Structure formats: structure tokens, C-alpha cells
Amino acid sequence: MRKLLVAVTSVLAFTVSTGTAAGAPLPCPEIFATNNTAVITDPNDPRLRDRLVAFDREVRGIVLANGGVTTRSTLLDGVFWSSSLQQTTFERSRKFDVTLGEESLRHTASTISKQFRQESVLTFSFLPSNSPKVDAVQVEVDGITAKQVREGLLNDAVAREKLGGGSVTLQNKAILIADVNDLPTVRAFVTTIGGDMSKAKVRKGTWEFVSGSEETSRETPLWINKSAA
């Protein structure tokens, strides 16, 4: 994806689910992707009502061709900050929960990036909280709208620089991903926009931005590379 996502925790008490409990399986790896190549700055743009049905079907086929199955596909509204435009931008995307191993996940993301002309596609793989491979965190927060994320970015320069943006389901659940080292900034951001971190689901893992050439940009988030939140 050209631009994507943030993740959070909180200074308040919260529930952490890392899949480390006895008998508790880890969730499937996830792919965050879009077929959008336009820069959309109007939140009322009709393209933001596209349910990406054909895109969903095509990605499921790519996953299947790489030996996996898509167990769930979730439509998302993305809100991002563009430093070059000095305003928020918007994007429809989908999150695909897939049954793929590490190499197959990377190859699948690379294929999606290439086929749909994306600068990169984000993957997130859940890990036990004590895994040495943990470098990111994903948080699901109910009761957050795309409008709240947009206003938060407009009003918080630090969040714009470090977090870039966020994605929200049609049921107003924010799915937020960030580098584990950026948790303090994210805590402040989520609290400011009205998120209830005491009810958030926080899980650790590893993330990767995969381009069509399978080169990654894990050290520098894509929205910073391309001035898109």
C-alpha cells in the first residue's frame, strides 16, 4: 500500500492478547492492500464508497495461487496525512486474513503490489509477546470513526510525523499498527481522539512493507518515504 496505518496502546489499563496462553492459537497473518493509485483529498469523494468487490476476488485468487486461503476480508476506510499536500488524504482498502507462511506471505504481498501498481503492501504477522522477532504492535479500538482519526491528525503534529494515519472498519473499529517503539506517541494520540484503551485489543507481531520487487521498507514507514500518512 502506498500509505498505511498506525497502532496503539495506552497509559490506562488494557487487555493484551498475544496468543501465548496455553492452547490459544495465534491469529492468521494479515495483508493490508488497495487497488487505489489516486490521491484523494475529499472525504466525500464517490470513490471512497467503492466496496472493492472485484479487488477482493482477485486478491483471494492470488492468495490461493500461493498455497493459502483467505479466511476473512474486511473493508477499511483509511485516513492519512500527506506532508507534501499539508492535508489529509483518504483511501478505501481491505484487510485479508490469510493462511500463509512467512515466505509465501511475502511473495503474495509482492504479487499484489506489482499487479495493482502499489508502491508497497503491508503485512502483519502475530507473534508471542516474548518473541525476539516482535517489532510492531496492532491494536483494535472500537468506537473510533474515520472523522476522529482525521481531526486527530490535523491537530497533532507529532502524530502526523510518527504515525501517519489509520484505518477504520465500517463498524467504526480502528485497526492501528505501529512500530513498537512509537507506543508513547500513539497512546497520546488515541486518548486525545476519544478512544477507550481500557477495552482495546492489543497484540504484538512483526510488520513488513513489501514492494513489487519484494524489497521492504520496515525501518522507514511507507507514509514517511512517500509523504503520505
CSV table of C-alpha atoms in Angstrom, one decimal:
chain,number,residue,atom,x,y,z
A,1,MET,CA,0.0,0.0,0.0
A,2,ARG,CA,1.1,3.5,-0.7
A,3,LYS,CA,0.2,4.6,2.8
A,4,LEU,CA,-0.9,2.9,5.9
A,5,LEU,CA,-1.6,2.6,9.3
A,6,VAL,CA,-0.8,3.2,13.0
A,7,ALA,CA,-1.0,1.1,16.1
A,8,VAL,CA,-1.6,1.9,19.8
A,9,THR,CA,-1.5,1.1,23.4
A,10,SER,CA,-2.5,3.2,26.4
A,11,VAL,CA,-1.3,4.6,29.7
A,12,LEU,CA,-4.6,3.2,31.1
A,13,ALA,CA,-5.2,-0.4,31.9
A,14,PHE,CA,-5.8,-2.6,28.8
A,15,THR,CA,-6.3,-6.1,27.7
A,16,VAL,CA,-3.4,-7.7,25.9
A,17,SER,CA,-3.9,-10.7,23.7
A,18,THR,CA,-0.7,-12.2,22.4
A,19,GLY,CA,-1.6,-15.8,21.7
A,20,THR,CA,0.7,-17.0,24.4
A,21,ALA,CA,-1.9,-18.6,26.7
A,22,ALA,CA,-1.8,-22.4,26.7
A,23,GLY,CA,-3.8,-23.7,23.8
A,24,ALA,CA,-4.5,-20.2,22.4
A,25,PRO,CA,-3.6,-20.1,18.7
A,26,LEU,CA,-2.2,-17.0,17.1
A,27,PRO,CA,-4.5,-15.2,14.6
A,28,CYS,CA,-3.8,-15.6,10.9
A,29,PRO,CA,-1.3,-13.3,9.2
A,30,GLU,CA,-2.8,-10.2,7.6
A,31,ILE,CA,-2.3,-8.4,4.3
A,32,PHE,CA,-3.4,-4.7,4.0
A,33,ALA,CA,-3.9,-3.7,0.4
A,34,THR,CA,-5.7,-1.5,-2.1
A,35,ASN,CA,-6.1,-1.1,-5.8
A,36,ASN,CA,-6.2,2.7,-5.5
A,37,THR,CA,-3.5,4.7,-7.2
A,38,ALA,CA,-5.1,8.2,-6.9
A,39,VAL,CA,-4.5,10.8,-4.2
A,40,ILE,CA,-8.0,11.5,-2.7
A,41,THR,CA,-8.3,14.6,-0.6
A,42,ASP,CA,-12.1,15.0,-0.4
A,43,PRO,CA,-13.7,12.8,2.3
A,44,ASN,CA,-16.9,12.9,0.2
A,45,ASP,CA,-15.3,11.6,-3.0
A,46,PRO,CA,-17.5,8.9,-4.5
A,47,ARG,CA,-14.5,6.6,-4.9
A,48,LEU,CA,-14.5,6.2,-1.2
A,49,ARG,CA,-17.8,4.3,-1.4
A,50,ASP,CA,-16.3,1.5,-3.6
A,51,ARG,CA,-16.6,-1.8,-1.8
A,52,LEU,CA,-13.7,-3.2,-3.7
A,53,VAL,CA,-15.6,-6.4,-4.6
A,54,ALA,CA,-13.6,-7.3,-7.7
A,55,PHE,CA,-10.4,-6.4,-5.9
A,56,ASP,CA,-11.4,-8.8,-3.1
A,57,ARG,CA,-12.0,-11.6,-5.5
A,58,GLU,CA,-8.7,-11.1,-7.3
A,59,VAL,CA,-6.6,-11.0,-4.1
A,60,ARG,CA,-8.3,-14.1,-2.9
A,61,GLY,CA,-7.2,-15.8,-6.1
A,62,ILE,CA,-3.6,-14.6,-5.6
A,63,VAL,CA,-3.6,-16.0,-2.1
A,64,LEU,CA,-4.9,-19.3,-3.3
A,65,ALA,CA,-2.3,-19.5,-6.1
A,66,ASN,CA,0.4,-19.1,-3.4
A,67,GLY,CA,-1.0,-22.0,-1.4
A,68,GLY,CA,-3.2,-20.2,1.1
A,69,VAL,CA,-6.8,-19.4,1.9
A,70,THR,CA,-8.4,-16.1,2.8
A,71,THR,CA,-10.3,-16.7,6.0
A,72,ARG,CA,-11.7,-13.1,6.2
A,73,SER,CA,-11.7,-9.9,4.2
A,74,THR,CA,-12.5,-6.6,5.9
A,75,LEU,CA,-13.3,-3.4,4.1
A,76,LEU,CA,-11.5,-0.4,5.5
A,77,ASP,CA,-11.6,3.4,5.3
A,78,GLY,CA,-8.1,4.8,5.5
A,79,VAL,CA,-7.2,8.3,6.7
A,80,PHE,CA,-3.6,9.5,6.1
A,81,TRP,CA,-1.6,12.7,6.4
A,82,SER,CA,0.3,14.0,3.3
A,83,SER,CA,3.2,16.2,4.3
A,84,SER,CA,3.6,17.3,0.6
A,85,LEU,CA,-0.1,18.4,0.4
A,86,GLN,CA,-0.3,19.5,4.0
A,87,GLN,CA,-3.7,17.9,4.4
A,88,THR,CA,-5.3,14.6,5.0
A,89,THR,CA,-5.8,12.0,2.2
A,90,PHE,CA,-8.3,9.1,2.0
A,91,GLU,CA,-8.3,5.6,0.7
A,92,ARG,CA,-10.5,2.5,0.6
A,93,SER,CA,-8.7,-0.7,1.2
A,94,ARG,CA,-9.1,-4.2,2.5
A,95,LYS,CA,-7.5,-6.4,5.2
A,96,PHE,CA,-7.1,-10.0,4.2
A,97,ASP,CA,-6.6,-12.7,6.9
A,98,VAL,CA,-4.7,-15.5,5.2
A,99,THR,CA,-3.2,-18.9,5.9
A,100,LEU,CA,0.3,-18.4,4.6
A,101,GLY,CA,3.8,-19.0,5.9
A,102,GLU,CA,6.4,-16.2,6.1
A,103,GLU,CA,7.9,-16.6,2.6
A,104,SER,CA,4.5,-17.2,0.9
A,105,LEU,CA,3.1,-14.2,2.7
A,106,ARG,CA,5.9,-12.0,1.4
A,107,HIS,CA,5.6,-13.4,-2.2
A,108,THR,CA,1.8,-12.9,-2.2
A,109,ALA,CA,2.2,-9.3,-1.0
A,110,SER,CA,4.8,-8.7,-3.7
A,111,THR,CA,2.4,-10.0,-6.3
A,112,ILE,CA,-0.4,-7.8,-5.1
A,113,SER,CA,1.8,-4.8,-5.1
A,114,LYS,CA,3.0,-5.4,-8.6
A,115,GLN,CA,-0.4,-6.4,-10.1
A,116,PHE,CA,-2.2,-3.3,-8.7
A,117,ARG,CA,0.7,-0.8,-9.1
A,118,GLN,CA,1.2,-0.2,-5.5
A,119,GLU,CA,4.4,1.2,-4.0
A,120,SER,CA,4.1,-1.5,-1.3
A,121,VAL,CA,1.7,-3.7,0.6
A,122,LEU,CA,1.7,-4.1,4.3
A,123,THR,CA,1.7,-7.4,6.1
A,124,PHE,CA,1.4,-8.1,9.8
A,125,SER,CA,2.1,-11.5,11.4
A,126,PHE,CA,1.1,-12.1,15.0
A,127,LEU,CA,3.8,-13.4,17.4
A,128,PRO,CA,4.0,-14.4,21.1
A,129,SER,CA,4.8,-11.2,23.1
A,130,ASN,CA,8.1,-12.6,24.2
A,131,SER,CA,9.3,-13.4,20.7
A,132,PRO,CA,12.6,-11.8,19.7
A,133,LYS,CA,11.1,-11.1,16.3
A,134,VAL,CA,8.5,-8.7,17.7
A,135,ASP,CA,8.9,-5.2,16.2
A,136,ALA,CA,5.4,-3.9,15.9
A,137,VAL,CA,2.0,-3.9,17.7
A,138,GLN,CA,-1.5,-4.0,16.4
A,139,VAL,CA,-4.5,-2.6,18.3
A,140,GLU,CA,-8.2,-2.8,17.6
A,141,VAL,CA,-10.2,0.0,19.2
A,142,ASP,CA,-14.0,0.2,19.0
A,143,GLY,CA,-15.9,3.4,18.8
A,144,ILE,CA,-13.4,5.3,16.6
A,145,THR,CA,-14.5,6.9,13.4
A,146,ALA,CA,-12.5,8.0,10.3
A,147,LYS,CA,-13.6,11.6,11.1
A,148,GLN,CA,-11.9,11.3,14.6
A,149,VAL,CA,-8.7,10.0,13.0
A,150,ARG,CA,-8.7,12.8,10.5
A,151,GLU,CA,-9.3,15.5,13.2
A,152,GLY,CA,-6.6,13.9,15.3
A,153,LEU,CA,-4.0,14.1,12.5
A,154,LEU,CA,-4.9,17.7,11.8
A,155,ASN,CA,-4.4,18.7,15.4
A,156,ASP,CA,-1.4,16.7,16.3
A,157,ALA,CA,1.9,17.4,14.5
A,158,VAL,CA,3.8,14.6,16.4
A,159,ALA,CA,1.2,12.0,15.4
A,160,ARG,CA,1.3,13.2,11.8
A,161,GLU,CA,5.1,12.7,11.7
A,162,LYS,CA,5.4,9.4,13.6
A,163,LEU,CA,2.1,7.6,12.9
A,164,GLY,CA,0.9,8.9,9.6
A,165,GLY,CA,-2.7,7.8,9.7
A,166,GLY,CA,-5.0,5.0,10.5
A,167,SER,CA,-7.7,2.7,9.1
A,168,VAL,CA,-11.3,2.1,10.3
A,169,THR,CA,-13.8,-0.6,9.6
A,170,LEU,CA,-17.4,0.3,8.5
A,171,GLN,CA,-18.4,-0.6,12.1
A,172,ASN,CA,-16.1,2.1,13.5
A,173,LYS,CA,-13.4,-0.1,14.7
A,174,ALA,CA,-9.9,1.3,14.3
A,175,ILE,CA,-7.2,-1.2,13.3
A,176,LEU,CA,-4.0,0.5,14.1
A,177,ILE,CA,-0.4,-0.6,13.5
A,178,ALA,CA,2.9,1.0,14.5
A,179,ASP,CA,6.5,0.3,15.4
A,180,VAL,CA,6.7,-0.9,19.0
A,181,ASN,CA,9.0,2.0,19.8
A,182,ASP,CA,6.3,4.5,18.9
A,183,LEU,CA,3.8,3.4,21.6
A,184,PRO,CA,4.1,6.6,23.7
A,185,THR,CA,3.1,8.8,20.8
A,186,VAL,CA,0.3,6.5,19.9
A,187,ARG,CA,-1.0,6.4,23.5
A,188,ALA,CA,-1.4,10.1,23.5
A,189,PHE,CA,-3.0,10.2,20.0
A,190,VAL,CA,-5.7,7.6,20.8
A,191,THR,CA,-6.6,9.1,24.1
A,192,THR,CA,-6.9,12.5,22.5
A,193,ILE,CA,-9.3,11.4,19.8
A,194,GLY,CA,-11.5,9.7,22.3
A,195,GLY,CA,-10.5,6.0,22.1
A,196,ASP,CA,-11.3,3.8,25.1
A,197,MET,CA,-8.0,2.0,25.6
A,198,SER,CA,-9.3,0.0,28.6
A,199,LYS,CA,-11.3,-2.0,26.0
A,200,ALA,CA,-8.7,-2.2,23.3
A,201,LYS,CA,-7.3,-5.4,21.9
A,202,VAL,CA,-3.5,-5.2,21.8
A,203,ARG,CA,-1.4,-7.8,20.0
A,204,LYS,CA,2.3,-8.0,19.1
A,205,GLY,CA,3.9,-9.2,16.0
A,206,THR,CA,6.1,-8.2,13.0
A,207,TRP,CA,5.3,-6.0,10.1
A,208,GLU,CA,6.7,-5.6,6.6
A,209,PHE,CA,6.2,-3.3,3.7
A,210,VAL,CA,6.6,-5.4,0.6
A,211,SER,CA,7.1,-3.8,-2.9
A,212,GLY,CA,6.6,-5.5,-6.2
A,213,SER,CA,10.3,-6.4,-6.2
A,214,GLU,CA,9.9,-7.9,-2.7
A,215,GLU,CA,12.1,-5.1,-1.3
A,216,THR,CA,10.9,-4.0,2.1
A,217,SER,CA,11.0,-0.7,4.0
A,218,ARG,CA,10.5,-1.9,7.6
A,219,GLU,CA,12.9,0.6,9.0
A,220,THR,CA,11.2,3.6,7.4
A,221,PRO,CA,7.4,3.5,7.3
A,222,LEU,CA,6.0,4.0,3.8
A,223,TRP,CA,4.0,7.1,4.6
A,224,ILE,CA,7.3,8.8,5.6
A,225,ASN,CA,9.0,7.6,2.5
A,226,LYS,CA,6.3,8.9,0.2
A,227,SER,CA,4.9,11.8,2.3
A,228,ALA,CA,1.6,10.0,2.6
A,229,ALA,CA,0.2,9.3,6.1
